[in-house]
Each structure stands twice: as C-alpha cells, then as structure tokens.
Amino acid sequence: MLLPLLRSHPLLHHAARLSSPRTRLLLRRDALPLPLPPARSPHHSPIRMAASSGSNASSPAPSPPPAVVHKSKIQFCSACGSPTKLAVPDGDEKMRAICSSCGRVHYENPKMVVGCLVEHDNKVLLCRRKIEPAYGLWTLPAGYLEVGESAAEGASRETLEEACADVEIISPFAQLDIPLIGQSYIIFRARLKTPNFSPGPESLECALFALDDIPFDSLAFSSIIVTLRMYTEDVKAGSVKFHYCTINKRLGASPSDLRSFDIDNHIAV
C-alpha cells in the first residue's frame, strides 16, 4: 500500500531537521553535481549541468541564484471582471494582482506536475511528445495534477493518457522544485500491470529504453533529465533512493535547453 510506505519513508523523519537554518546552509554548501552517464556515441553525449562543488577550498563561494520576482499575469478580476493593478497588499510583502474595483487580491500558486518512471525488464518507458513545448523530444509520462485526485492517482492517469499503459505505483522517487517557473514535480516509480503500451493523443511514439540507451541529448525538460540521471546512477550503484532537489533555471532559457539549469539542495535518502 502506498500510504504506509509514505508514512514510513525516512524523508519524513528528517523534515524538522531539514527546516533549520543551519541545515539549509549545509545543504546548499554541500550540493554536488549529479554524476554524468558515460558517453555512448556522438549521438548520445553526456549532459553537463553547472552545479558547483564545495570540495575546492580555494575557489570563491558560489553566488546564490537571484531571487525570483514574479509578475502576475492576471489582468482582470475573476469576481467582477474589472482590471487589476499590481500592488503589495497590507500585511503582505509581495506584489499581487489586486482588483481596481472590488479590491479582491488574486494569489498565484505553483502548479504540481506528477508522473511515472515506469520500469519493465530493466528498462524505462519514455514517450516522444506530439505537442508543444518540446515537440518530438522524449519525456516520462507526466502532467498537471487535477483537483480531486491524489498525486499517485494523477501520475497513473497521465501514464494511461500518454502511453496507454496501466501501471501500479511502487514508491515515490523524486520531488523536484523549479521556483522560476512555479512548478513542483513528483515522480513515482511504477511497473506495468500488463506489457501493453502505445502512444496516446499527446505522444508520437512510446518505447522502452535500457539505461545505457536513454536519449539524454533528446529529452524534453530539465526535470526529466535530472530524474533519469538520478535514477540511472541509483540503479548502477545498486540502491534506488528517494531524491529531492531544486532546479535553478536561467532566465529566458528554453524549457528544453540542456545547459539552462543547475541543481541545489540535493537530498537522497
């Protein structure tokens, strides 16, 4: 059952300790780049992420990523239809969209993306996108969580929609926060209930890839690149863990730019 597994997961026992200022400082200082898969051929070259290592004492401390200043895109009030204006509400500290007529404050919150890392015969299931962004690139089956469903239910639904694959959730594998674009990913490990899959309406094709055959130079998003790199290293090390990290994307970078991000606060338990 998924619920007992989540309750007993070791990450939950570290939550209080991870929230302290000293622990957050240590996590940032000790963040290391993820190991790179070895290059197989000119068509499958390794992907590099610009993460700093804290092992070189002579190097200056890396600068923290710039603070994300979000500008609301809400132009009209959903309650009365009047135009909104950007201002800091009383008792708040951030710029919000405020109705110029009724005064309603409109808050924008990050979106949750859920998906499955489907394992079958020592391979993983990938879908090639039929829609923008990242048309024609490979990804894990994933999408936005719907109101009224759990993260695990949403991940299973997205896998059924994109790969016509009926799966059983095994365990959570990764949570990846991307503050710049207001997204948080939860990726679950899953297995096929039957060996059947086919492309859904949003996929050009679906295929199982051995770890050494994953097309790292043709993956769609930074979250998918990071997830598959962590998974590949875990399997090769003989121990699949639960991972958390923050993905820091560069302003103005394409979602599929393989060199547009670094990672921070990587925790593996």
mmCIF file of N, CA, C and O in Angstrom, residues 208-243:
data_model
loop_
_atom_site.group_PDB
_atom_site.id
_atom_site.type_symbol
_atom_site.label_atom_id
_atom_site.label_comp_id
_atom_site.label_asym_id
_atom_site.label_seq_id
_atom_site.Cartn_x
_atom_site.Cartn_y
_atom_site.Cartn_z
ATOM 1 N N LEU A 208 10.422 1.430 -24.704
ATOM 2 C CA LEU A 208 11.211 1.064 -23.530
ATOM 3 C C LEU A 208 12.692 1.234 -23.865
ATOM 4 O O LEU A 208 13.150 0.795 -24.918
ATOM 5 N N PHE A 209 13.427 1.877 -22.955
ATOM 6 C CA PHE A 209 14.846 2.131 -23.161
ATOM 7 C C PHE A 209 15.667 1.480 -22.040
ATOM 8 O O PHE A 209 15.374 1.678 -20.859
ATOM 9 N N ALA A 210 16.700 0.722 -22.421
ATOM 10 C CA ALA A 210 17.703 0.309 -21.445
ATOM 11 C C ALA A 210 18.411 1.555 -20.934
ATOM 12 O O ALA A 210 18.459 2.585 -21.621
ATOM 13 N N LEU A 211 18.976 1.484 -19.729
ATOM 14 C CA LEU A 211 19.574 2.668 -19.123
ATOM 15 C C LEU A 211 20.668 3.270 -19.994
ATOM 16 O O LEU A 211 20.794 4.494 -20.092
ATOM 17 N N ASP A 212 21.473 2.426 -20.633
ATOM 18 C CA ASP A 212 22.552 2.933 -21.472
ATOM 19 C C ASP A 212 22.063 3.480 -22.809
ATOM 20 O O ASP A 212 22.845 4.056 -23.570
ATOM 21 N N ASP A 213 20.781 3.302 -23.094
ATOM 22 C CA ASP A 213 20.227 3.769 -24.368
ATOM 23 C C ASP A 213 19.309 4.978 -24.209
ATOM 24 O O ASP A 213 18.723 5.452 -25.197
ATOM 25 N N ILE A 214 19.162 5.475 -22.982
ATOM 26 C CA ILE A 214 18.296 6.639 -22.777
ATOM 27 C C ILE A 214 18.824 7.812 -23.603
ATOM 28 O O ILE A 214 20.006 8.153 -23.517
ATOM 29 N N PRO A 215 17.988 8.444 -24.411
ATOM 30 C CA PRO A 215 18.458 9.527 -25.294
ATOM 31 C C PRO A 215 18.606 10.848 -24.535
ATOM 32 O O PRO A 215 17.797 11.767 -24.677
ATOM 33 N N PHE A 216 19.669 10.963 -23.749
ATOM 34 C CA PHE A 216 19.838 12.145 -22.905
ATOM 35 C C PHE A 216 19.969 13.433 -23.710
ATOM 36 O O PHE A 216 19.702 14.516 -23.180
ATOM 37 N N ASP A 217 20.394 13.350 -24.958
ATOM 38 C CA ASP A 217 20.505 14.560 -25.768
ATOM 39 C C ASP A 217 19.195 14.919 -26.456
ATOM 40 O O ASP A 217 19.134 15.907 -27.188
ATOM 41 N N SER A 218 18.137 14.126 -26.213
ATOM 42 C CA SER A 218 16.841 14.397 -26.846
ATOM 43 C C SER A 218 15.705 14.348 -25.828
ATOM 44 O O SER A 218 14.573 14.009 -26.172
ATOM 45 N N LEU A 219 16.004 14.687 -24.573
ATOM 46 C CA LEU A 219 14.967 14.727 -23.545
ATOM 47 C C LEU A 219 14.334 16.111 -23.507
ATOM 48 O O LEU A 219 14.961 17.114 -23.833
ATOM 49 N N ALA A 220 13.075 16.144 -23.065
ATOM 50 C CA ALA A 220 12.278 17.350 -23.235
ATOM 51 C C ALA A 220 12.529 18.430 -22.195
ATOM 52 O O ALA A 220 12.564 19.606 -22.530
ATOM 53 N N PHE A 221 12.698 18.081 -20.930
ATOM 54 C CA PHE A 221 12.687 19.086 -19.874
ATOM 55 C C PHE A 221 13.787 18.823 -18.851
ATOM 56 O O PHE A 221 14.219 17.690 -18.665
ATOM 57 N N SER A 222 14.177 19.882 -18.152
ATOM 58 C CA SER A 222 15.217 19.746 -17.123
ATOM 59 C C SER A 222 14.802 18.757 -16.044
ATOM 60 O O SER A 222 15.624 17.977 -15.552
ATOM 61 N N SER A 223 13.542 18.752 -15.664
ATOM 62 C CA SER A 223 13.068 17.835 -14.629
ATOM 63 C C SER A 223 13.238 16.379 -15.052
ATOM 64 O O SER A 223 13.577 15.518 -14.224
ATOM 65 N N ILE A 224 13.019 16.088 -16.324
ATOM 66 C CA ILE A 224 13.144 14.722 -16.818
ATOM 67 C C ILE A 224 14.620 14.337 -16.913
ATOM 68 O O ILE A 224 15.002 13.205 -16.583
ATOM 69 N N ILE A 225 15.448 15.265 -17.351
ATOM 70 C CA ILE A 225 16.886 14.998 -17.406
ATOM 71 C C ILE A 225 17.415 14.648 -16.019
ATOM 72 O O ILE A 225 18.108 13.645 -15.830
ATOM 73 N N VAL A 226 17.080 15.478 -15.031
ATOM 74 C CA VAL A 226 17.570 15.256 -13.662
ATOM 75 C C VAL A 226 17.037 13.941 -13.105
ATOM 76 O O VAL A 226 17.776 13.156 -12.507
ATOM 77 N N THR A 227 15.749 13.676 -13.300
ATOM 78 C CA THR A 227 15.153 12.441 -12.782
ATOM 79 C C THR A 227 15.849 11.209 -13.348
ATOM 80 O O THR A 227 16.223 10.289 -12.601
ATOM 81 N N LEU A 228 16.043 11.167 -14.657
ATOM 82 C CA LEU A 228 16.636 9.983 -15.279
ATOM 83 C C LEU A 228 18.115 9.850 -14.946
ATOM 84 O O LEU A 228 18.627 8.728 -14.838
ATOM 85 N N ARG A 229 18.806 10.940 -14.744
ATOM 86 C CA ARG A 229 20.203 10.848 -14.340
ATOM 87 C C ARG A 229 20.315 10.277 -12.928
ATOM 88 O O ARG A 229 21.155 9.417 -12.650
ATOM 89 N N MET A 230 19.460 10.762 -12.015
ATOM 90 C CA MET A 230 19.491 10.242 -10.647
ATOM 91 C C MET A 230 19.129 8.760 -10.626
ATOM 92 O O MET A 230 19.753 7.965 -9.916
ATOM 93 N N TYR A 231 18.112 8.399 -11.404
ATOM 94 C CA TYR A 231 17.689 7.005 -11.436
ATOM 95 C C TYR A 231 18.780 6.107 -12.011
ATOM 96 O O TYR A 231 19.075 5.025 -11.478
ATOM 97 N N THR A 232 19.408 6.545 -13.100
ATOM 98 C CA THR A 232 20.473 5.755 -13.718
ATOM 99 C C THR A 232 21.618 5.517 -12.747
ATOM 100 O O THR A 232 22.109 4.383 -12.608
ATOM 101 N N GLU A 233 22.018 6.554 -12.038
ATOM 102 C CA GLU A 233 23.113 6.404 -11.080
ATOM 103 C C GLU A 233 22.713 5.503 -9.920
ATOM 104 O O GLU A 233 23.511 4.699 -9.438
ATOM 105 N N ASP A 234 21.468 5.618 -9.449
ATOM 106 C CA ASP A 234 20.997 4.760 -8.354
ATOM 107 C C ASP A 234 21.031 3.288 -8.747
ATOM 108 O O ASP A 234 21.499 2.431 -7.995
ATOM 109 N N VAL A 235 20.498 2.980 -9.935
ATOM 110 C CA VAL A 235 20.440 1.582 -10.378
ATOM 111 C C VAL A 235 21.851 1.015 -10.530
ATOM 112 O O VAL A 235 22.140 -0.108 -10.100
ATOM 113 N N LYS A 236 22.749 1.799 -11.101
ATOM 114 C CA LYS A 236 24.117 1.319 -11.294
ATOM 115 C C LYS A 236 24.844 1.150 -9.965
ATOM 116 O O LYS A 236 25.744 0.316 -9.840
ATOM 117 N N ALA A 237 24.429 1.938 -8.957
ATOM 118 C CA ALA A 237 25.025 1.809 -7.625
ATOM 119 C C ALA A 237 24.364 0.706 -6.812
ATOM 120 O O ALA A 237 24.833 0.367 -5.723
ATOM 121 N N GLY A 238 23.257 0.156 -7.304
ATOM 122 C CA GLY A 238 22.587 -0.950 -6.627
ATOM 123 C C GLY A 238 21.629 -0.536 -5.533
ATOM 124 O O GLY A 238 21.191 -1.375 -4.737
ATOM 125 N N SER A 239 21.253 0.744 -5.468
ATOM 126 C CA SER A 239 20.343 1.205 -4.424
ATOM 127 C C SER A 239 19.536 2.384 -4.941
ATOM 128 O O SER A 239 20.081 3.476 -5.157
ATOM 129 N N VAL A 240 18.234 2.175 -5.162
ATOM 130 C CA VAL A 240 17.364 3.240 -5.633
ATOM 131 C C VAL A 240 16.831 4.000 -4.424
ATOM 132 O O VAL A 240 16.224 3.418 -3.523
ATOM 133 N N LYS A 241 17.051 5.309 -4.388
ATOM 134 C CA LYS A 241 16.700 6.139 -3.237
ATOM 135 C C LYS A 241 15.574 7.102 -3.597
ATOM 136 O O LYS A 241 15.105 7.143 -4.735
ATOM 137 N N PHE A 242 15.146 7.858 -2.588
ATOM 138 C CA PHE A 242 14.220 8.962 -2.827
ATOM 139 C C PHE A 242 15.045 10.241 -2.895
ATOM 140 O O PHE A 242 15.931 10.474 -2.065
ATOM 141 N N HIS A 243 14.755 11.099 -3.892
ATOM 142 C CA HIS A 243 15.553 12.295 -4.122
ATOM 143 C C HIS A 243 14.693 13.548 -4.011
ATOM 144 O O HIS A 243 13.530 13.573 -4.409
#
